[in-house]
Coordinates of C-alpha atoms in Angstrom, one line a residue:
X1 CA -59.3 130.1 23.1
X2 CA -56.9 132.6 21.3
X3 CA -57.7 136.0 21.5
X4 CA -55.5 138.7 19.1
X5 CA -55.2 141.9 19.5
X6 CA -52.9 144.8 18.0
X7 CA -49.3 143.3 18.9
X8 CA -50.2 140.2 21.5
X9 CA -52.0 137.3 20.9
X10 CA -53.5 136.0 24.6
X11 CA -54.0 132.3 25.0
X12 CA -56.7 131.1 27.2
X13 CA -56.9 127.4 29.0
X14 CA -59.1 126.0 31.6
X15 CA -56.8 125.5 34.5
X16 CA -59.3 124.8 37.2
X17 CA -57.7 122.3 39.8
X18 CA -53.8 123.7 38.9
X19 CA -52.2 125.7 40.8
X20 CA -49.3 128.2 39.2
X21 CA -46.5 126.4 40.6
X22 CA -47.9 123.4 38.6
X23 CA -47.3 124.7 35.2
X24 CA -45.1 124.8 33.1
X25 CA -44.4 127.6 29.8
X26 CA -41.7 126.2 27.5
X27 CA -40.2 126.9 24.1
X28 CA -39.0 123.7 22.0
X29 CA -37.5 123.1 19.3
X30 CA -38.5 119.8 16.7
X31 CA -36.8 119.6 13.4
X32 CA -36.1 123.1 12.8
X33 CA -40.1 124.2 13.9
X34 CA -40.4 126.1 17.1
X35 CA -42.7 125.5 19.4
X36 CA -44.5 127.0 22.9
X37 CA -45.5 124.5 25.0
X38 CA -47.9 124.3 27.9
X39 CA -48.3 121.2 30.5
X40 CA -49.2 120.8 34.0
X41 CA -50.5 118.8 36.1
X42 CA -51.5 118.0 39.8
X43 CA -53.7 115.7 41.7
X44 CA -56.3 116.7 44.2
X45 CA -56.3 115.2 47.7
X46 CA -59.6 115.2 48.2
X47 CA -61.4 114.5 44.9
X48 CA -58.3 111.6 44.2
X49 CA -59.1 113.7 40.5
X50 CA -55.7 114.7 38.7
X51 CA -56.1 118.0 36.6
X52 CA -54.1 118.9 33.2
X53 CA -53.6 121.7 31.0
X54 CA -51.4 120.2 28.1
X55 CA -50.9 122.3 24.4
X56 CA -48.8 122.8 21.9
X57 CA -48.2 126.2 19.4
X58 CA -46.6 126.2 16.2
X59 CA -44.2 129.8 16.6
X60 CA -42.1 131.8 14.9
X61 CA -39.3 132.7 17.8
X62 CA -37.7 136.0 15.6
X63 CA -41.2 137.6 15.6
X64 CA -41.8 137.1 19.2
X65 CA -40.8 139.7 21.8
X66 CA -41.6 137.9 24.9
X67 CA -43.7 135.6 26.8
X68 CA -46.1 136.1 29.9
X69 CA -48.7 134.5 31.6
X70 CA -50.8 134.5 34.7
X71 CA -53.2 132.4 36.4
X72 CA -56.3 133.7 37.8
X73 CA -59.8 132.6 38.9
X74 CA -58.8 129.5 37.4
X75 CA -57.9 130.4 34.3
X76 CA -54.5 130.1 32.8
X77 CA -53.4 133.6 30.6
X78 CA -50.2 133.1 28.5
X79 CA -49.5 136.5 27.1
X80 CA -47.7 136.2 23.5
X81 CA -46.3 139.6 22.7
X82 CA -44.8 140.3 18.9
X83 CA -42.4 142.8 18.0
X84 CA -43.2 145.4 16.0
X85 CA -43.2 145.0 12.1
X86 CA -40.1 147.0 11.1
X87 CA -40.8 148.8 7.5
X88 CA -37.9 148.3 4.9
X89 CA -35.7 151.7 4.2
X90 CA -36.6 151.7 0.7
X91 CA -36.2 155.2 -0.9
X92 CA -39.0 156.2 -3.0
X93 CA -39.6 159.2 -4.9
X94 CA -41.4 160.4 -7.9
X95 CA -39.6 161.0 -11.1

């Protein structure tokens, strides 16, 4: 799930059965297209069940300010915040 709102868009995965140290937020870069990546993985011991978060976000890196992200009640939160739109110098005035 994708959630936007004002500047940030929040990204929302199912990461029941992952711990934190388990996953891992990336950037990439394929043919000139960037990329966030998200992957983890880890097997439970007593279930013998392995657990996966895996996805992939087309991005544009200049309009991105930073990255964040969280796990919690077994959810995985990646926090994508955008920089402010800068507005052009343009002088205008009425003749």
């Amino acid at each position: 799930e994708i959630i936007r709102k004002d500047n940030c868009a929040t990204i929302v995965f199912n990461a029941l059965g992952l711990s934190k140290d388990n996953i891992k937020i990336s950037t990439d870069k394929t043919r000139g297209t960037d990329y966030l990546v998200i992957s983890g993985e880890q097997k439970n011991a007593v279930t013998g069940k392995t657990y996966s978060v895996n996805g992939r976000f087309l991005i544009d890196a200049n309009e991105i300010k930073n990255i964040e992200w969280k796990v919690q009640d077994g959810l995985l939160y990646v926090y994508v915040h955008f920089k402010q739109a800068e507005k052009p110098q343009i002088e205008i005035k009425q003749i």
